[in-house]
XYZ file of C-alpha atoms in Angstrom:
700
model
C -15.494 2.268 20.403
C -12.982 0.124 18.625
C -14.067 -2.807 16.449
C -10.660 -3.849 15.187
C -11.622 -6.297 12.458
C -13.916 -3.800 10.801
C -11.559 -0.856 11.367
C -14.434 1.160 12.903
C -13.639 3.874 15.416
C -16.532 5.817 17.057
C -16.173 8.108 20.026
C -18.286 6.909 22.963
C -19.136 10.262 24.585
C -22.325 10.724 22.545
C -23.799 7.830 24.554
C -23.722 9.986 27.662
C -26.940 11.693 26.526
C -28.820 8.478 27.174
C -29.968 7.596 30.723
C -27.910 4.854 32.361
C -25.457 5.083 29.505
C -22.914 2.677 31.011
C -25.298 -0.268 30.748
C -26.603 0.919 27.451
C -23.189 1.539 25.958
C -22.130 -2.049 26.485
C -25.262 -3.300 24.755
C -24.856 -0.723 21.988
C -21.266 -1.698 21.317
C -22.139 -5.361 21.109
C -24.941 -4.745 18.616
C -23.052 -2.174 16.537
C -19.882 -4.255 16.258
C -21.859 -7.323 15.377
C -23.649 -5.522 12.577
C -20.742 -3.553 11.210
C -18.176 -6.307 11.434
C -20.098 -8.226 8.797
C -20.041 -5.145 6.644
C -16.252 -5.036 7.011
C -16.139 -7.470 4.126
C -16.657 -4.483 1.884
C -13.228 -3.671 0.474
C -11.436 -1.395 -1.885
C -8.020 -2.000 -3.338
C -5.270 0.552 -2.767
C -2.850 0.937 -5.672
C 0.494 2.694 -5.778
C 1.073 2.129 -2.084
C 4.720 2.541 -1.087
C 5.925 -0.377 1.027
C 6.557 0.671 4.596
C 10.210 -0.389 4.340
C 10.680 2.326 1.738
C 9.076 5.130 3.729
C 11.472 5.097 6.643
C 14.854 6.769 6.789
C 17.376 5.022 4.601
C 19.929 7.736 4.081
C 20.270 11.465 3.716
C 17.361 13.877 3.611
C 16.627 15.082 0.102
C 14.790 18.328 -0.432
C 12.818 19.028 -3.575
C 12.074 22.475 -4.945
C 9.295 24.524 -3.427
C 5.899 24.429 -5.109
C 3.412 27.332 -5.170
C 5.342 29.125 -2.496
C 4.950 26.250 -0.041
C 7.915 24.741 1.796
C 9.337 21.814 -0.144
C 8.649 18.312 1.170
C 11.505 16.313 2.588
C 12.074 12.615 2.159
C 14.649 10.380 3.710
C 16.194 8.723 0.680
C 19.463 7.152 -0.245
C 21.555 9.472 -2.456
C 21.115 7.241 -5.526
C 17.369 7.979 -5.323
C 17.646 11.577 -4.189
C 14.941 13.918 -5.510
C 16.693 17.260 -5.180
C 15.893 19.497 -8.167
C 18.141 22.487 -8.812
C 17.129 25.712 -10.487
C 18.405 25.878 -14.080
C 20.580 28.862 -14.999
C 18.907 31.756 -16.758
C 19.372 31.840 -20.544
C 22.189 34.085 -21.798
C 21.203 37.363 -23.386
C 23.639 37.227 -26.284
C 23.267 33.705 -27.655
C 23.123 33.485 -31.443
C 20.198 31.296 -32.462
C 21.626 30.208 -35.804
C 25.049 29.020 -36.857
C 26.658 27.225 -39.785
C 29.170 24.378 -39.899
C 31.052 24.207 -43.190
C 32.608 20.747 -43.233
C 34.763 18.803 -45.668
C 33.492 15.433 -46.826
C 36.885 13.809 -46.276
C 39.160 13.867 -43.240
C 42.190 14.510 -45.436
C 41.805 18.266 -45.053
C 40.651 18.365 -41.400
C 43.269 19.955 -39.126
C 43.615 18.556 -35.625
C 41.495 15.489 -36.200
C 41.787 12.850 -33.491
C 43.286 9.401 -33.373
C 40.949 6.541 -34.307
C 38.383 5.926 -31.598
C 36.237 3.006 -30.459
C 32.530 3.019 -29.714
C 33.474 1.678 -26.301
C 35.215 4.964 -25.474
C 33.195 5.249 -22.271
C 33.419 2.306 -19.908
C 32.826 1.891 -16.197
C 34.927 1.833 -13.054
C 33.046 -0.223 -10.467
C 33.934 0.143 -6.816
C 35.091 -3.278 -5.656
C 32.825 -3.193 -2.598
C 29.627 -3.119 -4.717
C 30.510 -5.851 -7.228
C 27.971 -8.330 -5.883
C 25.211 -5.698 -5.815
C 25.666 -4.821 -9.476
C 27.130 -7.824 -11.235
C 25.961 -10.846 -9.308
C 26.643 -12.912 -6.211
C 28.798 -15.452 -8.005
C 29.304 -17.100 -11.376
C 25.916 -18.869 -11.152
C 23.890 -15.807 -10.126
C 24.359 -12.870 -12.475
C 22.300 -9.682 -12.381
C 20.186 -9.707 -15.542
C 19.528 -5.918 -15.617
C 23.302 -5.405 -15.517
C 23.746 -7.742 -18.484
C 20.951 -5.994 -20.379
C 22.472 -2.554 -19.786
C 25.824 -3.766 -21.053
C 24.024 -5.377 -23.978
C 22.660 -1.989 -25.070
C 26.213 -0.654 -25.191
C 27.458 -3.695 -27.092
C 24.634 -3.205 -29.589
C 26.059 0.227 -30.394
C 29.781 -0.151 -29.738
C 30.491 -3.842 -30.157
C 31.587 -4.222 -26.536
C 32.674 -2.381 -23.418
C 35.391 -2.334 -20.767
C 35.101 -2.335 -16.979
C 37.537 -1.719 -14.180
C 37.072 -3.430 -10.821
C 38.779 -1.120 -8.370
C 38.469 2.219 -6.649
C 39.442 2.994 -3.076
C 38.425 -0.493 -1.971
C 40.957 -2.170 -4.258
C 43.724 -0.913 -2.000
C 42.264 -2.809 0.935
C 41.076 -5.964 -0.817
C 42.557 -9.286 0.110
C 42.052 -12.808 -1.122
C 40.555 -15.589 0.985
C 39.804 -19.190 0.102
C 36.119 -19.135 1.039
C 33.239 -16.741 1.663
C 29.957 -17.963 3.122
C 26.950 -18.439 0.815
C 29.226 -18.768 -2.192
C 29.615 -15.017 -2.676
C 32.480 -13.729 -4.794
C 33.199 -10.823 -2.419
C 32.375 -9.686 1.083
C 32.922 -6.513 3.074
C 35.139 -6.193 6.106
C 35.087 -2.879 7.948
C 37.624 -3.792 10.615
C 40.829 -2.745 8.850
C 40.040 0.085 6.454
C 41.809 3.420 6.239
C 40.127 4.468 3.015
C 39.731 8.229 2.599
C 36.067 7.734 1.690
C 35.479 5.155 4.432
C 34.504 2.478 1.960
C 34.831 -0.984 3.486
C 37.746 -3.309 2.967
C 36.868 -6.182 0.656
C 37.437 -9.913 0.838
C 37.403 -11.806 -2.436
C 37.812 -15.357 -3.661
C 38.657 -16.774 -7.082
C 34.913 -16.775 -7.688
C 35.259 -13.065 -8.512
C 37.388 -13.853 -11.549
C 35.177 -16.752 -12.627
C 32.108 -14.497 -12.332
C 33.506 -11.773 -14.590
C 34.741 -14.453 -17.017
C 31.181 -15.774 -17.151
C 29.892 -12.289 -17.957
C 32.417 -12.117 -20.791
C 31.151 -15.445 -22.099
C 27.791 -13.728 -22.684
C 28.997 -10.285 -23.743
C 32.100 -8.713 -25.217
C 33.456 -7.214 -21.995
C 37.119 -6.643 -21.180
C 38.289 -6.169 -17.598
C 40.847 -4.145 -15.709
C 41.737 -5.119 -12.174
C 43.210 -2.844 -9.566
C 46.272 -4.917 -8.906
C 48.399 -2.883 -6.595
C 46.824 -2.852 -3.197
C 49.129 -2.072 -0.321
C 49.663 -2.404 3.402
C 50.022 0.840 5.288
C 53.220 1.414 7.169
C 51.164 1.736 10.340
C 49.448 -1.653 9.932
C 51.456 -4.470 8.412
C 48.565 -6.936 8.294
C 49.324 -10.471 7.165
C 46.244 -10.571 4.916
C 46.957 -11.054 1.231
C 46.162 -7.696 -0.329
C 47.231 -8.046 -3.922
C 50.529 -6.170 -4.232
C 51.264 -4.009 -1.177
C 52.851 -0.719 -2.147
C 54.778 0.037 1.026
C 57.662 -2.426 0.819
C 59.246 -4.914 -1.563
C 57.321 -7.920 -0.229
C 55.055 -7.871 -3.277
C 51.967 -10.075 -3.240
C 50.888 -10.905 -6.765
C 47.734 -12.980 -6.186
C 45.449 -10.728 -8.264
C 47.876 -10.726 -11.181
C 48.335 -14.502 -11.018
C 44.666 -15.421 -10.725
C 43.363 -12.791 -13.165
C 45.782 -13.826 -15.917
C 45.114 -17.514 -15.344
C 41.305 -17.321 -15.273
C 40.452 -14.407 -17.563
C 42.969 -14.923 -20.345
C 42.509 -12.385 -23.135
C 39.481 -10.875 -21.349
C 41.949 -9.256 -18.949
C 42.869 -5.898 -20.469
C 45.277 -4.684 -17.811
C 46.392 -4.554 -14.161
C 46.360 -1.203 -12.423
C 49.599 -0.520 -10.572
C 48.449 1.704 -7.738
C 45.439 3.957 -7.242
C 46.029 7.704 -6.826
C 49.555 7.377 -5.367
C 49.834 11.153 -5.072
C 47.407 10.887 -2.127
C 49.259 8.075 -0.330
C 51.127 10.412 1.975
C 48.162 12.673 2.721
C 45.926 9.707 3.512
C 48.417 8.223 5.908
C 49.505 5.316 3.710
C 53.118 6.481 3.545
C 55.539 8.291 5.810
C 57.881 11.113 4.973
C 59.727 11.389 2.720
C 57.413 10.259 -0.053
C 57.295 11.992 -3.397
C 57.502 11.160 -7.103
C 61.004 9.735 -6.737
C 59.995 7.270 -4.005
C 56.936 6.238 -5.993
C 59.020 5.639 -9.134
C 61.448 3.489 -7.148
C 58.538 1.439 -5.762
C 57.212 0.914 -9.250
C 60.616 -0.348 -10.357
C 60.630 -2.825 -7.471
C 57.202 -4.091 -8.525
C 58.327 -4.571 -12.123
C 61.269 -6.631 -10.902
C 58.981 -8.820 -8.778
C 56.705 -9.493 -11.747
C 59.640 -10.313 -13.999
C 60.795 -12.903 -11.457
C 57.373 -14.489 -10.917
C 56.678 -17.464 -13.251
C 52.972 -17.410 -12.296
C 52.546 -14.028 -13.999
C 53.397 -15.023 -17.575
C 52.392 -11.724 -19.226
C 54.776 -9.099 -17.913
C 53.606 -6.013 -19.800
C 50.036 -5.522 -18.568
C 50.572 -2.717 -16.071
C 48.467 0.458 -15.969
C 49.912 3.595 -14.425
C 50.595 6.004 -12.919
C 46.884 6.701 -12.165
C 47.549 10.047 -10.502
C 44.578 11.950 -9.119
C 46.352 15.140 -10.214
C 45.972 16.440 -6.698
C 49.293 16.811 -4.856
C 51.207 15.766 -8.003
C 50.515 17.013 -11.487
C 51.650 14.783 -14.381
C 54.458 17.164 -15.342
C 55.862 16.681 -11.846
C 56.244 12.933 -12.384
C 57.599 12.828 -15.932
C 61.046 14.294 -15.081
C 61.758 11.152 -13.015
C 61.950 9.210 -16.279
C 58.882 7.157 -15.355
C 57.636 6.711 -18.926
C 61.020 5.894 -20.414
C 61.861 3.440 -17.632
C 58.575 1.543 -17.764
C 57.414 1.897 -21.361
C 58.030 -1.810 -22.018
C 55.782 -2.988 -19.149
C 53.104 -0.286 -19.313
C 50.158 -1.337 -21.423
C 48.109 1.785 -20.688
C 48.966 5.257 -19.406
C 46.224 6.337 -17.025
C 45.102 9.293 -14.930
C 42.117 9.794 -12.610
C 40.333 13.077 -12.102
C 37.033 14.640 -11.013
C 36.110 18.238 -11.786
C 34.745 18.905 -8.284
C 35.565 17.749 -4.752
C 32.492 17.109 -2.603
C 34.165 15.149 0.186
C 33.316 17.832 2.750
C 29.591 17.030 2.596
C 30.100 13.408 3.584
C 33.400 13.241 5.397
C 34.344 16.769 6.412
C 37.346 16.765 4.067
C 38.136 19.824 1.942
C 35.721 22.731 1.559
C 31.922 22.886 1.233
C 30.443 22.877 -2.275
C 27.029 24.338 -3.096
C 25.487 22.240 -5.917
C 23.222 25.101 -6.985
C 26.143 27.485 -7.423
C 28.210 24.768 -9.116
C 25.480 23.757 -11.592
C 26.140 26.468 -14.239
C 29.819 25.466 -14.355
C 28.828 22.108 -15.855
C 26.463 23.547 -18.430
C 28.875 24.911 -20.986
C 31.621 23.663 -23.297
C 34.395 25.177 -21.190
C 33.747 22.569 -18.510
C 35.299 19.800 -20.587
C 37.923 22.027 -22.216
C 39.257 23.145 -18.833
C 39.309 19.606 -17.450
C 41.631 18.248 -20.112
C 44.151 21.095 -20.262
C 46.618 19.605 -17.795
C 46.572 16.288 -19.698
C 47.327 17.491 -23.222
C 51.046 16.947 -22.730
C 50.435 13.447 -21.339
C 48.213 12.656 -24.321
C 51.010 13.658 -26.691
C 53.551 11.579 -24.754
C 51.253 8.546 -24.918
C 50.887 8.924 -28.686
C 54.651 9.161 -29.092
C 55.031 5.879 -27.199
C 52.160 4.218 -29.057
C 50.230 3.712 -25.804
C 46.530 4.250 -25.072
C 45.820 7.114 -22.662
C 42.728 6.533 -20.506
C 40.984 8.653 -17.891
C 40.751 5.667 -15.584
C 38.257 7.068 -13.083
C 36.053 10.112 -13.418
C 32.580 11.473 -12.817
C 30.994 14.754 -11.801
C 32.406 15.083 -8.261
C 34.486 13.087 -5.807
C 32.970 11.310 -2.815
C 29.740 10.368 -4.546
C 28.803 13.431 -6.550
C 26.498 16.382 -5.922
C 22.763 16.208 -5.097
C 20.560 17.569 -7.858
C 23.509 17.933 -10.238
C 25.177 14.571 -10.760
C 21.976 12.778 -11.755
C 20.392 15.587 -13.796
C 19.807 15.850 -17.522
C 22.378 18.638 -17.475
C 24.946 16.109 -16.254
C 24.045 13.877 -19.202
C 24.778 16.712 -21.649
C 28.006 17.495 -19.783
C 29.166 13.859 -19.844
C 28.686 13.605 -23.620
C 30.511 16.890 -24.165
C 33.299 15.924 -21.751
C 33.714 12.504 -23.372
C 33.858 13.902 -26.900
C 36.274 16.620 -25.757
C 38.588 13.938 -24.364
C 38.280 11.909 -27.567
C 39.103 14.961 -29.693
C 42.205 15.476 -27.508
C 43.368 11.905 -28.197
C 42.344 10.212 -24.987
C 41.640 6.572 -25.863
C 38.848 6.141 -23.338
C 37.376 7.098 -19.982
C 35.767 5.128 -17.171
C 32.771 6.579 -15.307
C 32.891 5.571 -11.677
C 30.050 3.546 -10.157
C 29.364 3.162 -6.430
C 26.507 1.878 -4.320
C 23.240 3.444 -3.202
C 25.132 6.074 -1.187
C 26.285 8.109 -4.201
C 24.520 10.518 -6.558
C 26.430 9.995 -9.805
C 25.798 6.350 -10.697
C 25.095 5.436 -14.318
C 23.045 2.551 -12.897
C 22.034 1.357 -9.438
C 20.595 -1.920 -8.206
C 17.807 -1.621 -5.628
C 18.717 -2.132 -1.977
C 18.498 -5.819 -1.157
C 15.528 -5.339 1.147
C 13.621 -3.561 -1.648
C 14.432 -5.865 -4.561
C 11.082 -7.660 -4.256
C 9.150 -4.538 -5.234
C 11.679 -2.242 -6.954
C 13.658 -2.596 -10.141
C 16.921 -0.869 -11.065
C 17.518 2.834 -11.566
C 19.627 4.429 -14.290
C 21.244 7.801 -13.858
C 21.183 10.389 -16.598
C 24.810 9.762 -17.526
C 24.064 6.203 -18.623
C 22.337 7.804 -21.627
C 25.599 9.694 -22.234
C 27.431 6.391 -22.576
C 24.899 5.197 -25.174
C 25.159 8.449 -27.136
C 28.960 8.331 -27.263
C 28.796 4.653 -28.258
C 26.585 5.541 -31.234
C 28.730 8.521 -32.157
C 31.777 6.288 -32.684
C 29.982 3.044 -33.557
C 31.567 -0.352 -34.155
C 34.045 0.382 -36.932
C 36.937 1.304 -34.596
C 38.185 3.751 -37.242
C 36.111 6.790 -36.274
C 37.829 10.125 -35.786
C 36.439 13.294 -34.255
C 37.139 17.005 -34.361
C 35.725 19.822 -32.246
C 33.897 22.197 -34.608
C 32.325 24.499 -31.994
C 31.831 28.014 -33.343
C 28.676 29.338 -31.658
C 29.707 30.061 -28.097
C 30.141 27.941 -24.992
C 26.481 26.883 -24.747
C 26.318 25.356 -28.204
C 29.267 22.980 -28.802
C 29.500 20.817 -31.912
C 31.638 17.990 -33.298
C 32.171 16.309 -36.650
C 32.863 12.573 -36.853
C 34.607 10.843 -39.756
C 34.340 7.110 -40.268
C 36.907 5.447 -42.554
C 37.845 8.937 -43.716
C 34.333 10.116 -44.670
C 32.038 12.485 -42.793
C 29.477 10.275 -41.060
C 27.956 12.217 -38.143
C 27.663 15.622 -36.540
C 26.930 16.169 -32.844
C 25.149 19.336 -31.687
C 24.441 20.340 -28.065
C 22.251 23.107 -26.655
C 22.919 23.622 -22.934
C 20.430 26.482 -22.587
C 17.280 25.855 -20.526
C 14.241 27.677 -21.916
C 10.877 25.943 -22.266
C 9.423 28.935 -24.132
C 11.330 28.080 -27.306
C 12.990 31.481 -27.379
C 16.440 29.866 -27.216
C 15.917 26.979 -29.578
C 18.838 26.977 -32.002
C 19.132 25.973 -35.645
C 22.427 24.591 -36.870
C 23.083 24.534 -40.605
C 25.452 21.935 -42.051
C 27.041 22.547 -45.413
C 29.752 20.734 -47.386
C 32.675 22.878 -48.461
C 33.949 20.348 -51.005
C 30.780 18.626 -52.146
C 27.023 18.457 -51.777
C 24.897 17.555 -48.778
C 22.693 14.422 -49.038
C 18.998 14.694 -49.814
C 18.149 13.964 -46.206
C 19.801 13.296 -42.858
C 18.669 11.282 -39.850
C 18.651 12.766 -36.362
C 18.503 11.138 -32.951
C 17.714 13.507 -30.086
C 18.583 13.224 -26.401
C 15.739 15.074 -24.724
C 14.291 16.096 -21.376
C 12.124 18.989 -20.271
C 14.928 20.810 -18.414
C 18.593 20.503 -17.536
C 17.458 20.088 -13.929
C 15.185 17.070 -14.290
C 16.064 13.452 -13.644
C 13.011 11.763 -15.135
C 11.498 11.139 -18.560
C 14.829 11.349 -20.352
C 14.610 9.910 -23.858
C 17.140 8.892 -26.471
C 15.580 8.751 -29.939
C 12.140 8.611 -28.353
C 12.908 5.708 -26.035
C 13.497 5.601 -22.302
C 14.796 3.036 -19.874
C 12.332 4.189 -17.241
C 12.465 6.353 -14.160
C 13.548 5.513 -10.641
C 12.959 1.853 -9.678
C 11.562 1.041 -13.153
C 14.554 -0.220 -15.118
C 15.154 -3.790 -16.297
C 17.813 -2.828 -18.829
C 15.536 -2.733 -21.877
C 14.244 0.302 -23.728
C 10.586 1.260 -23.530
C 8.683 3.050 -26.267
C 9.071 3.348 -30.014
C 12.286 4.373 -31.700
C 11.995 7.885 -33.144
C 14.583 8.825 -35.754
C 13.749 12.212 -37.236
C 14.259 12.540 -40.991
C 15.178 16.041 -42.081
C 15.111 17.022 -45.728
C 18.138 18.960 -46.898
C 18.210 21.743 -49.457
C 20.630 20.378 -52.022
C 20.262 23.475 -54.162
C 21.569 25.620 -51.327
C 23.839 22.805 -50.109
C 22.372 23.023 -46.603
C 20.850 20.770 -43.949
C 19.114 22.718 -41.169
C 18.958 20.938 -37.807
C 16.626 22.295 -35.080
C 17.963 22.052 -31.555
C 15.578 22.515 -28.668
C 16.636 24.261 -25.459
C 17.940 22.038 -23.906
C 18.810 19.027 -26.079
C 21.468 17.079 -27.929
C 21.317 15.895 -31.531
C 23.355 13.293 -33.359
C 23.010 13.833 -37.106
C 23.618 10.708 -39.204
C 24.431 11.024 -42.894
C 23.283 7.448 -43.516
C 20.197 5.744 -42.106
C 21.108 4.360 -38.643
C 18.118 1.996 -38.769
C 19.259 0.359 -42.005
C 20.708 -3.146 -42.155
C 24.142 -1.724 -41.477
C 22.866 0.076 -38.375
C 21.939 -1.312 -34.983
C 21.329 -5.004 -34.606
C 18.940 -6.155 -31.852
C 20.447 -5.720 -28.408
C 21.265 -8.945 -26.579
C 18.873 -9.519 -23.689
C 18.911 -12.135 -20.987
C 16.287 -14.187 -19.213
C 16.599 -15.621 -15.726
C 14.820 -18.103 -13.492
C 16.370 -16.509 -10.411
C 14.194 -13.901 -8.715
C 14.331 -12.136 -5.388
C 10.559 -12.363 -4.945
C 8.364 -15.421 -5.070
C 5.006 -13.661 -5.572
C 3.750 -10.807 -7.745
C 6.409 -11.420 -10.369
C 4.058 -10.787 -13.297
C 3.218 -7.289 -14.454
C -0.089 -5.915 -15.682
C -1.351 -2.523 -16.728
C -2.289 -0.602 -13.545
C -5.278 0.904 -15.356
C -6.709 -2.579 -15.753
C -6.020 -3.443 -12.141
C -7.631 -0.246 -10.930
C -11.091 -1.423 -12.031
C -10.818 -5.019 -10.941
C -10.354 -6.427 -7.464
C -9.640 -9.899 -8.752
C -12.118 -11.727 -6.527
C -14.644 -14.476 -7.174
C -18.260 -13.746 -7.991
C -19.544 -14.481 -4.501
C -16.887 -12.218 -2.924
C -17.552 -9.450 -5.396
C -21.025 -9.021 -3.913
C -19.422 -7.503 -0.852
C -16.977 -5.196 -2.583
C -17.175 -1.452 -3.001
C -16.138 0.305 -6.177
C -12.553 1.404 -6.826
C -13.445 3.753 -9.668
C -13.483 7.466 -8.790
C -16.999 8.901 -8.822
C -18.744 5.530 -8.992
C -21.635 4.666 -6.738
C -21.109 1.756 -4.398
C -23.936 -0.461 -5.585
C -22.573 -3.761 -4.372
C -23.619 -5.443 -1.199
C -20.686 -3.861 0.495
C -22.622 -0.584 0.611
C -26.203 -1.512 -0.217
C -26.378 -4.126 2.510
C -25.306 -1.500 5.015
C -28.539 0.542 4.763
C -30.988 -2.037 6.204
C -28.451 -2.871 8.918
C -28.108 0.723 10.053
C -31.925 1.060 10.122
C -32.094 -2.018 12.306
C -29.405 -0.573 14.547
C -31.314 2.608 15.281
C -34.522 0.654 15.861
C -32.678 -1.415 18.442
C -31.258 1.735 20.019
C -34.684 3.315 20.332
C -36.318 0.146 21.623
C -33.583 -0.504 24.163
C -33.784 3.056 25.411
C -37.547 2.800 25.942
C -37.122 -0.551 27.674
C -34.508 0.764 30.087
C -36.518 3.910 30.790
C -39.530 1.734 31.670
C -37.451 -0.319 34.088
C -36.263 2.747 35.914
C -39.709 4.259 36.178
């Protein structure tokens, strides 16, 4: 039996026990469906239902950890929403649970203190192919969550900086028009990118769009200027400045300088040129000498181009430190030759290569085995070693030195690692390590939904009507570093770590005076047995009566959800609109001035920023800029309401409510939807009995 409108399914075989069941069954079905179809008005509301478009395969299969010995469930999710949870490393046996930092009040006696740093130390490198997903379709349609997320950084740092580039910059070319008014479009027909990202078309609308963003927020932009044509494919498309011959195309430089003005911070001259030969973009011989000669040819072309009025905006050499290390390039005289046109000295580097998992390049990497390598202070220390000489050279030339593209692993990151709370602790530690070594900044790379390491991700277009944005754990790292250095632009930092690799620490001086201390506990132990207490003392003065602490917290280094910064969260997966949720929680800790000590508890795991002045005072954070919009991707259900309220209300009129069942667990269904069913079912069985007797009489 199948009464579709009432969703009633009853097997017919039980009718066989009645004589002449074929005749009877037809009568029975007619009566039963007629009675029960009216009862189909009874309804319950289902909440929390995942739209069917989100339940089907959209990417790789993500496996969560096993529960109660049962096999873990699998879900087909895009990497940006992957739910893989790694096992945290076991706590070390020999970790000291207390330590003391004896700090001077003034930076005058601090050896090895850094150059002056900006709160915008961390910025973003956005893959050119995902610009319209993250930033907006064009100058009239900007993504409000993106603006809000940048606004939170501006609130703390005074502004930020963003590079538009990546592998796709090398295959981008300018066109006069793109359908639907979009600033960019993807073209997969002519791409030799090592990560198979699509070639990009762009119009001048791209520059007008980013200029519009900068009219709302203090954002400076870098553009990947030096695209190139491969020797194997001399396409006639305009691709910025090809890097394979002297027929330089300077459209990006011309249009960016003309439209962006002082919001243009620099033009990147080539992207990872040490990989050009290996990726098939050059032919033998090609080494540091050939690259330096190409760069000289570019400089000459810019000098001779009247449409590029600012000649000294180049960023280079942007080595990936793969085939070529920096000390292999410097003997060519690169820095001396180009110091007058280089605005920024840049490198690009990732600590781990995960290209094998997606593209079969390199060697396999096991995220679980790699996880402990990120959860200690040596991770950042080891990463910067090969750049210490470059940092010193940049200082000698008076140039900023920026890690122009970085994140946890190449080719999109590592599942379970790149988006974990442990990665957030690592990114803060790595950023502060770079700052202490006189890097002037670093850009965290951002891709689309097919990567694990994003600081933020827009929902897929076909899910934007029911999902909001997602922030990765490392976005919180950017906020923490922004608050560590603040808006003064005269902050300096020194690494004060003295309690082993799992408990790094830093002191920050603002305008010469001690202003903050940063403490990190990488150890994962929910029992509290590895909570650490750090004691701060002044070696040339007295501690204040109290300090103010903001904590970055989560339940484990492995988790991706419920991460809080000073008690507030941006929300979990699909829940982010770029504004904090919850109440700000700044912990006040009383110091012992008699003993000249401030004791700071540090949970395992956690991070603490200790402020020596009240960060919530008038001189602290101003309200973050937020943005409203009348443009939405959905035309219904745009309002929000507490689900607990919805769960007890079906939202129908009084006459309809008579036919509704309860949605509250454990409640009796006293409405007509259930009560009216009882007399109907009695009538049904009376009809069954009467019909049976009638048919039996006919046969006899």
